Amino acid sequence: MSIVADTALFDQLRNEVINRVMPGLRHKMLGKLQPITLLSHVLSRKVHAGSADAAYIQTQVDEIKLNAKILTNATQNLFTWVAQDSPFQLPADELVSECVELLKMECYTNNLIIANHVSEQQMLPAQEARVLLCAGIILLADKQGTEKKLQIRAQGDSIQFTWNKACAGTQTINTGLLKNWDWVANISEQCEIVQSDSGVQFNFKNVAV
């Protein structure tokens, strides 16, 4: 079946998702920056005090270089979240873990318990997977209720969300697109979304073989 994606709707959904995950992305960036700042201050103090020999300086410089590389990779990853065109692919386990990690505090405060069973490394379109999976998690987290439970699994090129009855209610704290699942139809040319009463399945297309 041919899918004609609603680009404007996807962009709106993407903006809502980015607004929600940005605190988590900012926290990750700061976490990568802190070791460099700390190592630099310590090294500077020891050099000025004359208590750092050549071996110590080299060790600290190597550590700073390593952490700078980690920060560079984290910065590049941040850019792929906000870039308008991100056609690259990432492994399913990495994508799901990233989405869950970025939203774990909101899930905790909104009584959503997530069991992530995804270990497959099938390559999926990164931008679509990030937006759609995060959107689904946010939607469930925002629903009013306690003891909400979400199971995330993978099968081939699909990611499956299965939830309990507590996640099926209609009351939500969200007023945007993420207040319900109405956006799932024709949201992306690279993903067909199939709904049921107890879950949703994201069937990704155009994935690497």
Tab-separated table of C-alpha atoms in Angstrom:
chain	number	residue	atom	x	y	z
A	1	MET	CA	0.000	0.000	0.000
A	2	SER	CA	1.364	3.398	-0.961
A	3	ILE	CA	1.695	5.943	1.832
A	4	VAL	CA	1.590	9.683	1.199
A	5	ALA	CA	3.107	11.241	4.269
A	6	ASP	CA	1.762	14.423	5.840
A	7	THR	CA	5.047	16.335	6.085
A	8	ALA	CA	3.567	19.273	7.987
A	9	LEU	CA	2.064	16.936	10.574
A	10	PHE	CA	5.379	15.108	11.011
A	11	ASP	CA	7.196	18.425	11.487
A	12	GLN	CA	4.670	19.489	14.125
A	13	LEU	CA	5.047	16.161	15.917
A	14	ARG	CA	8.822	16.410	15.688
A	15	ASN	CA	8.782	19.896	17.244
A	16	GLU	CA	6.619	18.698	20.137
A	17	VAL	CA	8.949	15.743	20.720
A	18	ILE	CA	12.119	17.867	20.589
A	19	ASN	CA	10.656	20.300	23.121
A	20	ARG	CA	10.121	17.382	25.496
A	21	VAL	CA	13.460	15.596	25.014
A	22	MET	CA	15.615	18.746	24.983
A	23	PRO	CA	16.088	18.794	28.795
A	24	GLY	CA	17.396	15.229	28.585
A	25	LEU	CA	19.693	16.093	25.673
A	26	ARG	CA	20.985	19.139	27.555
A	27	HIS	CA	21.672	17.009	30.638
A	28	LYS	CA	23.608	14.485	28.534
A	29	MET	CA	25.711	17.252	26.990
A	30	LEU	CA	26.550	18.763	30.366
A	31	GLY	CA	27.466	15.324	31.682
A	32	LYS	CA	29.992	14.916	28.863
A	33	LEU	CA	31.415	18.414	29.427
A	34	GLN	CA	31.978	18.156	33.196
A	35	PRO	CA	34.946	15.708	33.099
A	36	ILE	CA	36.822	17.968	30.671
A	37	THR	CA	36.221	21.016	32.851
A	38	LEU	CA	37.265	19.200	36.023
A	39	LEU	CA	40.402	17.640	34.515
A	40	SER	CA	41.449	20.981	33.034
A	41	HIS	CA	41.093	22.805	36.367
A	42	VAL	CA	43.015	20.142	38.275
A	43	LEU	CA	45.814	20.051	35.699
A	44	SER	CA	46.029	23.860	35.636
A	45	ARG	CA	46.350	24.060	39.429
A	46	LYS	CA	49.058	21.399	39.579
A	47	VAL	CA	51.058	22.973	36.741
A	48	HIS	CA	50.962	26.410	38.376
A	49	ALA	CA	51.889	24.875	41.735
A	50	GLY	CA	54.815	23.061	40.171
A	51	SER	CA	53.600	19.669	41.416
A	52	ALA	CA	52.941	18.053	38.026
A	53	ASP	CA	55.717	16.094	36.330
A	54	ALA	CA	55.786	15.306	32.620
A	55	ALA	CA	54.235	11.845	33.031
A	56	TYR	CA	51.297	13.213	35.036
A	57	ILE	CA	50.715	16.018	32.537
A	58	GLN	CA	50.711	13.572	29.626
A	59	THR	CA	48.265	11.269	31.416
A	60	GLN	CA	45.881	14.136	32.111
A	61	VAL	CA	46.157	15.482	28.576
A	62	ASP	CA	45.353	12.024	27.176
A	63	GLU	CA	42.317	11.841	29.469
A	64	ILE	CA	41.145	15.276	28.349
A	65	LYS	CA	41.572	14.288	24.688
A	66	LEU	CA	39.533	11.122	25.255
A	67	ASN	CA	36.710	13.042	26.928
A	68	ALA	CA	36.847	15.702	24.203
A	69	LYS	CA	36.282	12.965	21.625
A	70	ILE	CA	33.295	11.694	23.619
A	71	LEU	CA	31.916	15.252	23.796
A	72	THR	CA	32.388	15.693	20.048
A	73	ASN	CA	30.393	12.542	19.367
A	74	ALA	CA	27.665	13.699	21.762
A	75	THR	CA	27.539	17.085	20.032
A	76	GLN	CA	27.196	15.454	16.625
A	77	ASN	CA	24.377	13.307	17.999
A	78	LEU	CA	22.625	16.424	19.316
A	79	PHE	CA	22.842	18.030	15.874
A	80	THR	CA	21.168	14.994	14.297
A	81	TRP	CA	18.210	15.524	16.637
A	82	VAL	CA	17.651	19.127	15.581
A	83	ALA	CA	18.742	18.913	11.922
A	84	GLN	CA	15.918	19.181	9.415
A	85	ASP	CA	17.346	16.436	7.216
A	86	SER	CA	18.775	13.404	9.007
A	87	PRO	CA	18.675	10.451	6.605
A	88	PHE	CA	21.059	8.225	8.527
A	89	GLN	CA	20.214	4.968	10.302
A	90	LEU	CA	20.961	3.585	13.769
A	91	PRO	CA	20.546	0.143	15.406
A	92	ALA	CA	17.130	-0.559	16.933
A	93	ASP	CA	18.530	-1.280	20.403
A	94	GLU	CA	20.454	2.006	20.425
A	95	LEU	CA	17.454	4.023	19.249
A	96	VAL	CA	15.025	2.566	21.772
A	97	SER	CA	17.496	2.865	24.671
A	98	GLU	CA	18.173	6.493	23.757
A	99	CYS	CA	14.468	7.376	23.685
A	100	VAL	CA	13.793	5.650	27.012
A	101	GLU	CA	16.831	7.295	28.628
A	102	LEU	CA	15.859	10.797	27.501
A	103	LEU	CA	12.325	10.420	28.866
A	104	LYS	CA	12.983	8.331	31.987
A	105	MET	CA	12.476	11.217	34.432
A	106	GLU	CA	9.126	12.179	32.888
A	107	CYS	CA	8.070	8.537	32.870
A	108	TYR	CA	9.048	8.195	36.525
A	109	THR	CA	7.182	11.299	37.639
A	110	ASN	CA	4.113	10.342	35.564
A	111	ASN	CA	3.930	6.740	36.817
A	112	LEU	CA	4.888	4.988	33.571
A	113	ILE	CA	7.046	1.903	34.013
A	114	ILE	CA	8.887	0.820	30.852
A	115	ALA	CA	10.317	-2.638	30.226
A	116	ASN	CA	12.680	-2.389	27.259
A	117	HIS	CA	13.273	-5.833	25.726
A	118	VAL	CA	14.877	-4.607	22.509
A	119	SER	CA	18.305	-6.119	21.878
A	120	GLU	CA	18.183	-6.394	18.081
A	121	GLN	CA	20.597	-4.277	16.048
A	122	GLN	CA	18.502	-4.030	12.904
A	123	MET	CA	19.169	-0.652	11.314
A	124	LEU	CA	16.204	1.749	11.373
A	125	PRO	CA	15.719	5.288	9.980
A	126	ALA	CA	16.939	7.376	12.898
A	127	GLN	CA	14.869	10.544	12.587
A	128	GLU	CA	11.553	8.751	12.094
A	129	ALA	CA	12.277	6.201	14.822
A	130	ARG	CA	13.332	8.844	17.339
A	131	VAL	CA	10.305	11.050	16.716
A	132	LEU	CA	7.683	8.298	16.557
A	133	LEU	CA	8.980	6.195	19.453
A	134	CYS	CA	9.446	9.213	21.713
A	135	ALA	CA	5.993	10.470	20.718
A	136	GLY	CA	4.454	7.165	21.770
A	137	ILE	CA	6.275	7.152	25.106
A	138	ILE	CA	5.343	10.773	25.833
A	139	LEU	CA	1.703	10.126	24.948
A	140	LEU	CA	1.514	7.230	27.412
A	141	ALA	CA	3.439	9.073	30.124
A	142	ASP	CA	1.056	12.026	29.899
A	143	LYS	CA	-2.046	9.901	30.418
A	144	GLN	CA	-3.472	10.318	33.888
A	145	GLY	CA	-3.317	7.263	36.081
A	146	THR	CA	-1.006	5.129	38.168
A	147	GLU	CA	0.776	1.816	37.603
A	148	LYS	CA	0.950	2.362	33.867
A	149	LYS	CA	3.163	-0.267	32.234
A	150	LEU	CA	4.714	-0.335	28.770
A	151	GLN	CA	6.540	-3.260	27.161
A	152	ILE	CA	8.804	-2.482	24.181
A	153	ARG	CA	9.892	-5.287	21.858
A	154	ALA	CA	11.352	-5.622	18.374
A	155	GLN	CA	10.512	-8.018	15.588
A	156	GLY	CA	12.351	-7.656	12.307
A	157	ASP	CA	11.974	-4.045	11.163
A	158	SER	CA	9.165	-3.370	13.640
A	159	ILE	CA	9.078	-1.932	17.142
A	160	GLN	CA	6.106	-3.039	19.247
A	161	PHE	CA	4.553	-1.156	22.156
A	162	THR	CA	2.261	-3.203	24.393
A	163	TRP	CA	0.625	-1.603	27.425
A	164	ASN	CA	-1.729	-2.433	30.289
A	165	LYS	CA	-5.255	-1.090	30.845
A	166	ALA	CA	-3.979	1.839	32.889
A	167	CYS	CA	-2.440	3.258	29.683
A	168	ALA	CA	-5.669	2.972	27.708
A	169	GLY	CA	-7.518	5.857	29.352
A	170	THR	CA	-8.366	9.062	27.506
A	171	GLN	CA	-7.555	11.591	30.237
A	172	THR	CA	-4.216	13.296	29.573
A	173	ILE	CA	-2.223	16.322	30.666
A	174	ASN	CA	-1.176	17.004	27.054
A	175	THR	CA	-2.988	19.513	24.835
A	176	GLY	CA	-0.917	19.092	21.648
A	177	LEU	CA	-0.763	16.352	19.045
A	178	LEU	CA	0.434	13.996	21.753
A	179	LYS	CA	-2.891	13.974	23.587
A	180	ASN	CA	-4.016	10.991	21.462
A	181	TRP	CA	-2.990	8.697	18.602
A	182	ASP	CA	-4.821	10.579	15.812
A	183	TRP	CA	-1.496	11.545	14.209
A	184	VAL	CA	-0.437	7.968	13.357
A	185	ALA	CA	-2.107	7.768	9.920
A	186	ASN	CA	0.260	8.688	7.083
A	187	ILE	CA	2.698	10.379	9.458
A	188	SER	CA	5.799	9.094	7.666
A	189	GLU	CA	6.705	7.428	4.388
A	190	GLN	CA	9.246	5.338	6.283
A	191	CYS	CA	6.906	3.970	8.940
A	192	GLU	CA	3.440	2.418	8.933
A	193	ILE	CA	1.799	2.424	12.361
A	194	VAL	CA	-0.743	-0.248	13.263
A	195	GLN	CA	-2.917	0.303	16.334
A	196	SER	CA	-4.798	-2.070	18.612
A	197	ASP	CA	-6.594	-1.695	21.937
A	198	SER	CA	-3.522	-2.790	23.910
A	199	GLY	CA	-0.660	-1.512	21.799
A	200	VAL	CA	0.823	-0.106	18.650
A	201	GLN	CA	3.343	-1.441	16.147
A	202	PHE	CA	5.772	0.745	14.215
A	203	ASN	CA	6.619	-0.977	10.913
A	204	PHE	CA	9.651	0.804	9.496
A	205	LYS	CA	10.397	0.815	5.775
A	206	ASN	CA	13.420	1.483	3.574
A	207	VAL	CA	15.754	0.009	6.192
A	208	ALA	CA	19.238	-1.286	5.474
A	209	VAL	CA	19.644	-4.961	4.637
